[in-house]
XYZ file of C-alpha atoms in Angstrom:
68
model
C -10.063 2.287 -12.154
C -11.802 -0.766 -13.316
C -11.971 -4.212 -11.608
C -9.651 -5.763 -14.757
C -6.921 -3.441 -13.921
C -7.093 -4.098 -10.210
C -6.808 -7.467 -10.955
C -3.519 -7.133 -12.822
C -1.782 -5.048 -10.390
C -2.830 -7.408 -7.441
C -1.421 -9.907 -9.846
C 1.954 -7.868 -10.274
C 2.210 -7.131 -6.971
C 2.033 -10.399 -5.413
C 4.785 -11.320 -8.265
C 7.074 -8.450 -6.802
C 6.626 -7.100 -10.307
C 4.916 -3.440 -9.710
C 6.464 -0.255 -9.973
C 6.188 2.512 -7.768
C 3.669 4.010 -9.646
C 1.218 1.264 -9.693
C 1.674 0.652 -6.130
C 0.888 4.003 -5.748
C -2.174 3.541 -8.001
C -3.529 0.574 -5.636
C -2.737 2.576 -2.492
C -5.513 5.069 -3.896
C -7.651 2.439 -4.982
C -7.717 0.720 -1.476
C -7.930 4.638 0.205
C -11.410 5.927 -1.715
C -14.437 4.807 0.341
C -16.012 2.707 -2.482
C -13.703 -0.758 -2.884
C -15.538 -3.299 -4.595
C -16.857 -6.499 -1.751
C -14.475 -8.334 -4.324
C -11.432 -6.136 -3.086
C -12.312 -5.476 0.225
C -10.272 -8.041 1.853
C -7.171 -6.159 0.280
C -8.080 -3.190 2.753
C -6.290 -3.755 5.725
C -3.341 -4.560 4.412
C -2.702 -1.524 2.054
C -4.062 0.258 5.102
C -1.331 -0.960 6.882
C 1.333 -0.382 4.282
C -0.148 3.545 4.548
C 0.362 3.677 8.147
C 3.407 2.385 8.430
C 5.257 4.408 5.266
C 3.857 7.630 7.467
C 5.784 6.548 10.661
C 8.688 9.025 11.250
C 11.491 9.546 13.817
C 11.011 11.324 16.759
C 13.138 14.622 17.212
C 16.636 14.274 18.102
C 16.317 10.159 17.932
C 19.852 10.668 16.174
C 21.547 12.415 18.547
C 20.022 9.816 21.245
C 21.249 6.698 19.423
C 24.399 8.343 19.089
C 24.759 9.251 22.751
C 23.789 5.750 23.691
């Protein structure tokens, strides 16, 4: 993906303006080894956004919460 096109989703995104598919295009961006040093700053947060989207439930945390 070029650096123009980077630019323009940041741009979106910070406008609340990407779809799900773009943010999904800058989550690969900011995963691949090779960012940019212009970019690199955006790491840790999409990093972040990764992580946390991952984080499930533990087993039977429903029946807990409703036994509580």
């Amino acid at each position: 993906m070029n650096n123009e096109k980077i630019h323009s989703l940041l741009e979106k995104y910070w406008n609340c303006e990407t779809s799900v598919q773009e943010e999904k295009e800058l989550q690969a961006f900011f995963s691949k080894g090779d960012v940019p040093e212009e970019f690199r700053q955006y790491i840790p947060l999409f990093s972040f956004i990764r992580e946390e989207q991952s984080v499930t439930l533990s087993d039977g945390f429903n029946e807990r919460l409703e036994n509580a």
